[in-house]
CSV table of C-alpha atoms in Angstrom, one decimal:
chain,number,residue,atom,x,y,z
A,267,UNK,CA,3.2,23.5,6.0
A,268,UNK,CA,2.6,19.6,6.5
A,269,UNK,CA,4.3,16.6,6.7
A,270,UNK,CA,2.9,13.5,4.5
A,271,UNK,CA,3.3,9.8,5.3
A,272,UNK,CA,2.0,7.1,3.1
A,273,UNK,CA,0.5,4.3,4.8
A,274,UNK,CA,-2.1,1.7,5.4
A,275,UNK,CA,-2.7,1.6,8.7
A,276,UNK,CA,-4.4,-2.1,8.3
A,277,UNK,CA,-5.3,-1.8,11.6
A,278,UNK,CA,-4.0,1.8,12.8
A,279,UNK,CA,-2.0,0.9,15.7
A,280,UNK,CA,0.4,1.8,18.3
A,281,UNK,CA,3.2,1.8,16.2
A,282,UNK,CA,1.0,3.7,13.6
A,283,UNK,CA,0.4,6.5,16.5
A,284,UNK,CA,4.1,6.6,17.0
A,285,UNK,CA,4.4,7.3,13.6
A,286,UNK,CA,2.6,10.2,13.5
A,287,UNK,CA,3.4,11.5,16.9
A,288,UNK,CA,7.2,11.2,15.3
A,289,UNK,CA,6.8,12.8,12.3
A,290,UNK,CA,4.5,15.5,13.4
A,291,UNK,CA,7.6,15.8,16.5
A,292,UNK,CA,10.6,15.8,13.6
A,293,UNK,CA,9.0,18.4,11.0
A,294,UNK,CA,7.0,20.6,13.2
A,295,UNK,CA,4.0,20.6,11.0
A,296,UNK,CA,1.3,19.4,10.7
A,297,UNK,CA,0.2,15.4,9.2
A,298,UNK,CA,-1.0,14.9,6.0
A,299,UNK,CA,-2.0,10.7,6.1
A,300,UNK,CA,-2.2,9.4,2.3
A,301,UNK,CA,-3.9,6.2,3.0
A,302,UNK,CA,-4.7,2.8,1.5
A,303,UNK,CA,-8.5,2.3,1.0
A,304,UNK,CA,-10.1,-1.2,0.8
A,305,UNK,CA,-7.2,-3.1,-0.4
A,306,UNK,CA,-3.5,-3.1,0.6
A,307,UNK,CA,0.0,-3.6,-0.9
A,308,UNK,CA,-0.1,-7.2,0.0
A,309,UNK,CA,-2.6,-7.7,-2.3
A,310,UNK,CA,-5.1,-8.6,0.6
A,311,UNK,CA,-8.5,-6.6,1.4
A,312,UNK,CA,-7.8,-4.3,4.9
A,313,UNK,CA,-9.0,-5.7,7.9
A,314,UNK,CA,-11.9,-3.1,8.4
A,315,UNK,CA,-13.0,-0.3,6.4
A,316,UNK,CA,-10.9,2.6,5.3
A,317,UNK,CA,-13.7,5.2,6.9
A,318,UNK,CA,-12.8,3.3,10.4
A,319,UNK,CA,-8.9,3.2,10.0
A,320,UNK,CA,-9.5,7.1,8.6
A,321,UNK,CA,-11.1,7.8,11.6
A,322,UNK,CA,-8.7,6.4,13.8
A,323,UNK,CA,-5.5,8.4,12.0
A,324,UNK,CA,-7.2,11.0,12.9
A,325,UNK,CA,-8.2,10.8,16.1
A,326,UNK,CA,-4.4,10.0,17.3
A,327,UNK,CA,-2.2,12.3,15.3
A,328,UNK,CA,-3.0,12.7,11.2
A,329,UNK,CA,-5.0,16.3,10.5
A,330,UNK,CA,-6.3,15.0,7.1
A,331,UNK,CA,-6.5,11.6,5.4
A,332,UNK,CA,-6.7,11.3,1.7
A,333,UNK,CA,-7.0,8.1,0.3
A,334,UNK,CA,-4.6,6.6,-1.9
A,335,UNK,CA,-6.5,5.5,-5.1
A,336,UNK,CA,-6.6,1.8,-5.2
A,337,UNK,CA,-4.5,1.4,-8.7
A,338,UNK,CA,-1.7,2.3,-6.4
A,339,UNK,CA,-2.2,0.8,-3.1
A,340,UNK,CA,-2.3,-2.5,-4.7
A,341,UNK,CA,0.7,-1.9,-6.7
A,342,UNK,CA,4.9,-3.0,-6.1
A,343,UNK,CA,6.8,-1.4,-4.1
A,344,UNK,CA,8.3,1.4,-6.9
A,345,UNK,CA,4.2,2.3,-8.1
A,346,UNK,CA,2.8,2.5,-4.7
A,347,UNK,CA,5.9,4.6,-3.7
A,348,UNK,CA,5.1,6.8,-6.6
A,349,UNK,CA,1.4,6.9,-6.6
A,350,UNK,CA,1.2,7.8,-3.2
A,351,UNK,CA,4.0,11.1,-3.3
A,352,UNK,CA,2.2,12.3,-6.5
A,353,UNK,CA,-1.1,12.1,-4.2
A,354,UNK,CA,0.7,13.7,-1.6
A,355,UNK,CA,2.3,16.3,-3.9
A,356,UNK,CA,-1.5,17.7,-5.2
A,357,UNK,CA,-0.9,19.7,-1.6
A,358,UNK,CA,0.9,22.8,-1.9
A,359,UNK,CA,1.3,22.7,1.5
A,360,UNK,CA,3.7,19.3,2.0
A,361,UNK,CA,7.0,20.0,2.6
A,362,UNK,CA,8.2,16.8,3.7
A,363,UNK,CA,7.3,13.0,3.4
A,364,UNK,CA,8.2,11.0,6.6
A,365,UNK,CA,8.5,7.6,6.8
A,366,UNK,CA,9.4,4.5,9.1
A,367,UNK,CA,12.0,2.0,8.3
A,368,UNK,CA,14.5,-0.5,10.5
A,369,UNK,CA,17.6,1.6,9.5
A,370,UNK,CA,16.8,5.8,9.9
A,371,UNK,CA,20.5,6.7,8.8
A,372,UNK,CA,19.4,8.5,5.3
A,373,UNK,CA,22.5,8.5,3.9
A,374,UNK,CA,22.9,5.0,3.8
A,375,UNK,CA,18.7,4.6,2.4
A,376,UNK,CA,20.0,7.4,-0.4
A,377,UNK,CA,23.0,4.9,-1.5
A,378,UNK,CA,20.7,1.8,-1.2
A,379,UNK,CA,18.0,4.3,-3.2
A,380,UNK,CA,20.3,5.0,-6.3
A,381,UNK,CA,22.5,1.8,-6.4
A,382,UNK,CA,19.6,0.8,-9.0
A,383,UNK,CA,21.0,3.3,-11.7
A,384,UNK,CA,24.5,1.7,-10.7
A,385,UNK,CA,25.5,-0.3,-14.6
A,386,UNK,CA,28.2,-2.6,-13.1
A,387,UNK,CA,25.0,-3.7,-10.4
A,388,UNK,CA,22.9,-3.7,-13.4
A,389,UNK,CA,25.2,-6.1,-14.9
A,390,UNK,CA,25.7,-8.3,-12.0
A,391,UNK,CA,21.6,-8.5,-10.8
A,392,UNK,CA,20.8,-9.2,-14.5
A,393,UNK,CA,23.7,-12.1,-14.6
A,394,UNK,CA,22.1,-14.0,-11.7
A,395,UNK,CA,18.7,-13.7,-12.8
A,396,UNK,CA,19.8,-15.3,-15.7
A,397,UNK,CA,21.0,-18.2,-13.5
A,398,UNK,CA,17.3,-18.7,-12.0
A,399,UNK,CA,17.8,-16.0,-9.3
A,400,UNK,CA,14.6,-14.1,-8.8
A,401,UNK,CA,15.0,-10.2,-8.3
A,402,UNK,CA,14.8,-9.3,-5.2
A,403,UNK,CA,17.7,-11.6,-4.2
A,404,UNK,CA,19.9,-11.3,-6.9
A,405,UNK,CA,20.0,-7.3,-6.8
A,406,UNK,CA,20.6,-7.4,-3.0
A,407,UNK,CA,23.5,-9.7,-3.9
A,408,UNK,CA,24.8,-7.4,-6.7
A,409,UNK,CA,24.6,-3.8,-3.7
A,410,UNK,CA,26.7,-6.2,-1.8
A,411,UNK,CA,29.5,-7.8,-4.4
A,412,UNK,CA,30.0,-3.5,-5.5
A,413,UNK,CA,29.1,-1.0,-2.7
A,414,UNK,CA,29.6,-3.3,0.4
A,415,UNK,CA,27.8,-5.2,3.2
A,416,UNK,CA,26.2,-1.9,4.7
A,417,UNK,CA,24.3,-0.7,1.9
A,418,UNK,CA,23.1,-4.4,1.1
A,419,UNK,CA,21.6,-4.8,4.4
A,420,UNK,CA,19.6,-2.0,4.1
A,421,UNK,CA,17.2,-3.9,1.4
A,422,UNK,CA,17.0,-6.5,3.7
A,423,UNK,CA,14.6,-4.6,6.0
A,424,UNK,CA,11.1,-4.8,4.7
A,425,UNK,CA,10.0,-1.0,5.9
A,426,UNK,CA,13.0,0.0,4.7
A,427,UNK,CA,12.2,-1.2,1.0
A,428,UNK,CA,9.8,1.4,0.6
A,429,UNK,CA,11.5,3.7,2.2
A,430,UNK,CA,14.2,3.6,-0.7
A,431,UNK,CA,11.5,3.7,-2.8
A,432,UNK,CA,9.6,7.3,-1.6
A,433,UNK,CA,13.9,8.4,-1.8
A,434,UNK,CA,13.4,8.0,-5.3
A,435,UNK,CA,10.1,9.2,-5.3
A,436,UNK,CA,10.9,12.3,-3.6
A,437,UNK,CA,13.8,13.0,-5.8
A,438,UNK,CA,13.2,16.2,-7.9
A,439,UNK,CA,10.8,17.4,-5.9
A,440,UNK,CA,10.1,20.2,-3.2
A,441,UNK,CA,9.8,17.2,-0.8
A,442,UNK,CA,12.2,16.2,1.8
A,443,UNK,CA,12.6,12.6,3.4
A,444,UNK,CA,11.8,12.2,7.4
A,445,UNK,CA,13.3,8.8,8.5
A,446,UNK,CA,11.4,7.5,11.7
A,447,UNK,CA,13.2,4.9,13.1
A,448,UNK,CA,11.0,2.2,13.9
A,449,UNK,CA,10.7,1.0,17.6
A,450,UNK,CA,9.0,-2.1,19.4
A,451,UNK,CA,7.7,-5.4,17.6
A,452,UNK,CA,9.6,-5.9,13.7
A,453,UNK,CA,7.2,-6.0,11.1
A,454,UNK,CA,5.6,-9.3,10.4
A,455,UNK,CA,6.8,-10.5,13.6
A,456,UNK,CA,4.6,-12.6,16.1
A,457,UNK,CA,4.0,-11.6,19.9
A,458,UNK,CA,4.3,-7.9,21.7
A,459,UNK,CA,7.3,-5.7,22.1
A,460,UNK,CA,6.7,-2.8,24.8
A,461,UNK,CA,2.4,-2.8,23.9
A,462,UNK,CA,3.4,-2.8,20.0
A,463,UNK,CA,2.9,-5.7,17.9
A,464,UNK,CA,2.8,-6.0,13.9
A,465,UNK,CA,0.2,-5.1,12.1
A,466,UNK,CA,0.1,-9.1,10.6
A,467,UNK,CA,0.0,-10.3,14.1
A,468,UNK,CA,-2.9,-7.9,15.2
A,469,UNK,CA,-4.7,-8.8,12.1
A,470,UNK,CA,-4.4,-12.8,13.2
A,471,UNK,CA,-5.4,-12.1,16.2
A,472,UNK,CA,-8.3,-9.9,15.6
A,473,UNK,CA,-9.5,-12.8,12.6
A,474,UNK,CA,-9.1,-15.5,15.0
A,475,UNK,CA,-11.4,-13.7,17.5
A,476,UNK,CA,-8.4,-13.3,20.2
A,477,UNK,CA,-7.9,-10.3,22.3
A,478,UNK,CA,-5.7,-7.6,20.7
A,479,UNK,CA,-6.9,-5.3,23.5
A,480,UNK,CA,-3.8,-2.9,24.1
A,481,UNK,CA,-2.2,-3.3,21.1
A,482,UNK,CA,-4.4,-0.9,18.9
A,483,UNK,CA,-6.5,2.4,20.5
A,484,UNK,CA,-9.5,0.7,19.4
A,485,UNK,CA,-10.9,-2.3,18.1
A,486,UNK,CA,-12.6,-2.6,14.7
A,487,UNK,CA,-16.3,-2.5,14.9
A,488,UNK,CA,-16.8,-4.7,12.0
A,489,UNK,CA,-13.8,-6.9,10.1
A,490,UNK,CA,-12.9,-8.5,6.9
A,491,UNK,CA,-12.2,-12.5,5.7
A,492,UNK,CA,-9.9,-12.0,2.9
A,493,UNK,CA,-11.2,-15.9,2.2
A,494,UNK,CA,-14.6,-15.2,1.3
A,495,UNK,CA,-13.3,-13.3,-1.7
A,496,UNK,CA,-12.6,-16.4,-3.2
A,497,UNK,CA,-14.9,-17.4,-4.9
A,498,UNK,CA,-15.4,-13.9,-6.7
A,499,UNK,CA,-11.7,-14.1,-7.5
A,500,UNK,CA,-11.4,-17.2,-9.1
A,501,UNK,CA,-14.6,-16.7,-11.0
A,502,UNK,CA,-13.0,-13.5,-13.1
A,503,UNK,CA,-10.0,-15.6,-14.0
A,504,UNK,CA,-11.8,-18.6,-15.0
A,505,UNK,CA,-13.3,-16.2,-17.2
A,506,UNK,CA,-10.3,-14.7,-18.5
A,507,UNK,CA,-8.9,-15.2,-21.2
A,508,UNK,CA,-4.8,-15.2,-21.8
A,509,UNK,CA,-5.0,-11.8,-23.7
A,510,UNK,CA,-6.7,-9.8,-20.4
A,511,UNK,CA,-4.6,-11.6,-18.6
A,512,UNK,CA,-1.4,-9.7,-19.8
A,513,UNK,CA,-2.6,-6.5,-19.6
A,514,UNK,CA,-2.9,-6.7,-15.4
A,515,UNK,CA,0.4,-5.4,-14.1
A,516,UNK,CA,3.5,-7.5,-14.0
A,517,UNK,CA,2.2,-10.2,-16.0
A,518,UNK,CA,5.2,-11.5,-18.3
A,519,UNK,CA,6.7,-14.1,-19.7
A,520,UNK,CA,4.1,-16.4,-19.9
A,521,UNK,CA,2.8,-15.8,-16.5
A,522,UNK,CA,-0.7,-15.5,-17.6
A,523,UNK,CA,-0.8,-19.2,-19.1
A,524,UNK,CA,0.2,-20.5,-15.8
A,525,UNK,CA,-2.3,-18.8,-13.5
A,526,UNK,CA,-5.6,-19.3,-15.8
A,527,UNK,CA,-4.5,-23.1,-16.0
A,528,UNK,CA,-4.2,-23.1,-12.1
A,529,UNK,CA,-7.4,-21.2,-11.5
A,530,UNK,CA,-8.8,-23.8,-13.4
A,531,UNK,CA,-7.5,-26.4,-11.1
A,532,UNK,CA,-7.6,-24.6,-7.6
A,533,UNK,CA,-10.2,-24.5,-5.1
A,534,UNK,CA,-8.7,-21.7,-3.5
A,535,UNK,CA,-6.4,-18.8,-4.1
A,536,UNK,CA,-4.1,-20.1,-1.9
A,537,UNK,CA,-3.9,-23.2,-3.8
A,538,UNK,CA,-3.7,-21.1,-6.6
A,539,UNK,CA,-0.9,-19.4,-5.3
A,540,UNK,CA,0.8,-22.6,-4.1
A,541,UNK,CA,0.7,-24.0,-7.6
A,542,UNK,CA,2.4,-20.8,-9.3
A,543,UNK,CA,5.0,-19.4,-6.9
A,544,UNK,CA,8.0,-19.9,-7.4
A,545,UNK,CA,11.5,-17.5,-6.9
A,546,UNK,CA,10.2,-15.4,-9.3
A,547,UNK,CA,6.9,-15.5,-9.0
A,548,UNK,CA,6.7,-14.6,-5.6
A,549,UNK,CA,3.8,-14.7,-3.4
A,550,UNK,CA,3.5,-10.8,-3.2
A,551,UNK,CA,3.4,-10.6,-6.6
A,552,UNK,CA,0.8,-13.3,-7.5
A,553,UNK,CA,-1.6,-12.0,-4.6
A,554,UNK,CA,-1.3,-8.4,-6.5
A,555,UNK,CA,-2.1,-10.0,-9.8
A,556,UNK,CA,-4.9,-11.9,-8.5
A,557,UNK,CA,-6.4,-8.5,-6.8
A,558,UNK,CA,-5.9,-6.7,-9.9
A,559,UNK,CA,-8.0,-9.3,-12.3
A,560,UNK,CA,-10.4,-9.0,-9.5
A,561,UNK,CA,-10.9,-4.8,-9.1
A,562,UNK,CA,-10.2,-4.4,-13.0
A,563,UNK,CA,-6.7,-2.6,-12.1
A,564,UNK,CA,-4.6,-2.8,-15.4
A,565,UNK,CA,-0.7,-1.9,-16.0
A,566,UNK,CA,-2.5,1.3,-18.1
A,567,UNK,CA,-4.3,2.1,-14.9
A,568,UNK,CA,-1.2,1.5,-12.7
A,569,UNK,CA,1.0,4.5,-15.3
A,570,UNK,CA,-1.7,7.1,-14.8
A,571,UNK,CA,-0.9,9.9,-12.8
A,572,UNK,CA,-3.5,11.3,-10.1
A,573,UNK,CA,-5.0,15.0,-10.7
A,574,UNK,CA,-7.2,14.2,-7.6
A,575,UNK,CA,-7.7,13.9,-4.0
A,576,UNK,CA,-10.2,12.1,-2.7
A,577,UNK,CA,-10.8,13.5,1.0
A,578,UNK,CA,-11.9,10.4,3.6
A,579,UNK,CA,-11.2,12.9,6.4
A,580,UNK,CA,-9.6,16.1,8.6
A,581,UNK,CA,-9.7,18.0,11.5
A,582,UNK,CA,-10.1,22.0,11.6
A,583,UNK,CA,-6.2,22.3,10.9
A,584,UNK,CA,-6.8,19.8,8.1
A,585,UNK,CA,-9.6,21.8,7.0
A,586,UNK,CA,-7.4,24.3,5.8
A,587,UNK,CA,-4.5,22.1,4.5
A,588,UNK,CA,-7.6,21.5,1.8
A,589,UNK,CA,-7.1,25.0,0.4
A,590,UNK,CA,-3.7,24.5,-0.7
A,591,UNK,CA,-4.5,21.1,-3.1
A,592,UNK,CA,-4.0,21.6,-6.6
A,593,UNK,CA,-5.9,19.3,-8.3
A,594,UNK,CA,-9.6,18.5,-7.8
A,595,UNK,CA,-10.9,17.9,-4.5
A,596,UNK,CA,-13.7,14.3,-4.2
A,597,UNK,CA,-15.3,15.3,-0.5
A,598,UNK,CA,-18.4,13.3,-2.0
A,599,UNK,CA,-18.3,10.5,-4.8
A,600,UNK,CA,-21.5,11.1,-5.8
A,601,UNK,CA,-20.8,14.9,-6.7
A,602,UNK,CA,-17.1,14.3,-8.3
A,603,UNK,CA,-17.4,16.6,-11.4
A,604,UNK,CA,-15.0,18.0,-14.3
A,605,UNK,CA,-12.7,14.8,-13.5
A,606,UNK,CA,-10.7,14.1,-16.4
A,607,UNK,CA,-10.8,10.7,-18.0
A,608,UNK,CA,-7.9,9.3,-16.0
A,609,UNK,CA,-8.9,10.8,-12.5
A,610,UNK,CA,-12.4,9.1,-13.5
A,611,UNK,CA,-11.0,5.7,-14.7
A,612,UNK,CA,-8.6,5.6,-10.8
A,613,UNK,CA,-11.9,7.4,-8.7
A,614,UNK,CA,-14.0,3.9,-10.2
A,615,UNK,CA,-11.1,1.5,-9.5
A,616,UNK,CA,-11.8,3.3,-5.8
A,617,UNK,CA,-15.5,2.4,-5.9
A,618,UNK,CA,-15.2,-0.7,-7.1
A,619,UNK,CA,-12.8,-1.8,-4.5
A,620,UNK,CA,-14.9,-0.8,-1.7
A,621,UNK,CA,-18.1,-2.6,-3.1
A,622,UNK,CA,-15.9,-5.8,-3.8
A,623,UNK,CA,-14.3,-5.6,-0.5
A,624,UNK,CA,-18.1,-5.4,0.8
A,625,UNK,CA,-17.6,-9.3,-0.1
A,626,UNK,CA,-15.3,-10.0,2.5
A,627,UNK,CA,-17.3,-9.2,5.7
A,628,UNK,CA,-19.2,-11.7,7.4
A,629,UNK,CA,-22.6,-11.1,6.8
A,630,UNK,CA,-21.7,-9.6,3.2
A,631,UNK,CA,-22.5,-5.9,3.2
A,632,UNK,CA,-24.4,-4.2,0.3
A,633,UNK,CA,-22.7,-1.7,-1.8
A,634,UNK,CA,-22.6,1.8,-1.6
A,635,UNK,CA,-20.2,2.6,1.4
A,636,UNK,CA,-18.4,5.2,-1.0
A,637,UNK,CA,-21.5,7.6,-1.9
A,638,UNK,CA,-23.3,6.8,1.7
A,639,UNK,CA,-20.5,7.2,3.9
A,640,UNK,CA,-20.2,11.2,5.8
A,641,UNK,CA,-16.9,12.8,5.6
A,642,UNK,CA,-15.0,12.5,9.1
A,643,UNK,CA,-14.6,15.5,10.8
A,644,UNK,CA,-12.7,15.3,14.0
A,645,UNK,CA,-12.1,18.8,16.4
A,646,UNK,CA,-8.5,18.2,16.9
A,647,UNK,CA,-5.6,15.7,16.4
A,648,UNK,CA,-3.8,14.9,19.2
């Protein structure tokens, strides 16, 4: 049997090898690592390539590393939740999904999890919202006013947002929740706690060319600018128009009028972003949307559900975690066959992330890295 965990790893880090060494420690099986490729929840291309992170996983603790298809991994927090346990549910062979999160007490995530089908908070969230309270804020208010202080907190923790979200995930399924408490630097945090530091803070110090030596088991051989996509980004919605605008996911409300018109006026996507964010339009959010116009990801693309893994790498005990997948199984890009029309449509959102994200290195790369690129083979995890 295995254990999955959904992740990034944008860098794999210490707190990354905890992770695993944790969850691999809880379950007593072995690690199934269903990973973001070239671009991340944030909305923002990984720091190096998802071959090098893959590599990395499994070199300190993961025994196979599928990637999670790109429609997802630049999704909210409910989709990429989603997206990635129905990747990790193609394996007969997952038992349980391990996560980390600031709070590990799951009866507390579960009540946090399902206060969303509560009416009377329902009610309340929709009530603020209608007072110019974005969502995030006004639903944390609503778990506090009916189940209390405790349960409110819990959405407070960023780690522990998702974590509520793979609860739901999970729910119905053979699948049961690991809660790794998370140790060392917070997330997003600046500076080192015990030789861990956030994955933000590494990625700073990495782009600004200062020493992150310690903080990571190895360095990147080769890094991303998420700047230079610029250019590239703006271009496509320039080019839009307000109709293709509203298909991308969680464009509503008139949305789309107000980021063509600042695309049209920005030099930047950070300007762009500046001139568009508000409470609810949140930063997240917009960088998502702007990613999306950019790899062609649509809400359509975002509902489909994966009958595919695409295999990035494993070790020998990974090896035979392979035989237990049932859907098909991409070890090569370039010889994917019998996919059906949605597993095609998410495999190409894949490729064409990686060739955009290509972009963002400094020189540019060529295309390609998906049909050139060996599968990793590793002897052991540790």
């Amino acid at each position: 049997m295995a254990v999955a965990v959904i992740c990034e790893f944008n860098p794999f880090h210490n707190g990354h090898r905890y992770l695993l060494e944790e969850a691999r420690r809880i379950s007593g099986e072995g690690v199934i690592a269903v990973m973001s490729g070239s671009f991340t929840q944030r909305g923002e291309v990984a720091l190096c390539s998802k071959f090098e992170r893959a590599k990395a996983a499994l070199k300190n603790g993961a025994d196979l590393v599928v990637e999670l298809p790109a429609a997802y991994a630049v999704s909210n927090a409910e989709r990429f939740a989603c997206g990635g346990v129905s990747t990790a549910a193609l394996f007969g062979c997952v038992s349980s999904l391990a996560f980390g999160c600031e709070n590990d007490d799951l009866d507390l995530l579960k009540k946090a999890a399902f206060a969303r089908d509560n009416p009377e908070i329902n009610r309340i969230t929709a009530e603020k919202m209608s007072l110019g309270d974005y969502y995030p804020r006004a639903y944390e208010a609503a778990v506090r006013q009916v189940l209390g202080d405790g349960v409110a907190g819990v959405l407070a923790g960023p780690n522990n947002i998702l974590a509520v979200e793979y609860l739901r995930a999970v729910e119905g399924r053979k699948i049961l929740p690991v809660a790794v408490k998370r140790r060392g630097a917070e997330h997003d945090s600046e500076g080192t706690v015990d030789g861990t530091a956030s994955a933000s803070y590494i990625r700073g110090l990495i782009r600004n060319g200062e020493s992150a030596a310690g903080l990571l088991p190895e360095l990147p051989e080769s890094i991303t600018f998420p700047e230079r996509l610029d250019s590239a980004a703006l271009y496509k919605l320039r080019n839009m128009t307000p109709g293709q605008m509203r298909l991308l996911p969680d464009v509503s409300e008139g949305l789309e009028n107000r980021i063509l018109f600042a695309a049209r006026e920005s030099a930047s996507a950070e300007e762009l972003i500046s001139r568009v964010k508000t409470k609810r339009y949140t930063r997240a959010r917009l960088c998502r949307i702007i990613t999306c116009a950019l790899l062609g990801i649509t809400g359509e693309l975002q509902s489909k559900t994966p009958g595919y893994a695409r295999i990035l790498g494993f070790t020998p005990e990974g090896e035979k975690m392979l035989k237990t997948c049932k859907g098909k199984i991409v070890t090569s890009v370039a010889k994917a066959e019998d996919l059906s029309e949605d597993d095609s449509a998410l495999l190409a959102a894949d490729v064409r992330a990686t060739d955009t994200a290509a972009l963002a290195y400094n020189p540019i790369r060529p295309c390609g890295d998906d049909y050139l690129t060996k599968i990793i083979r590793i002897n052991s995890a540790k």
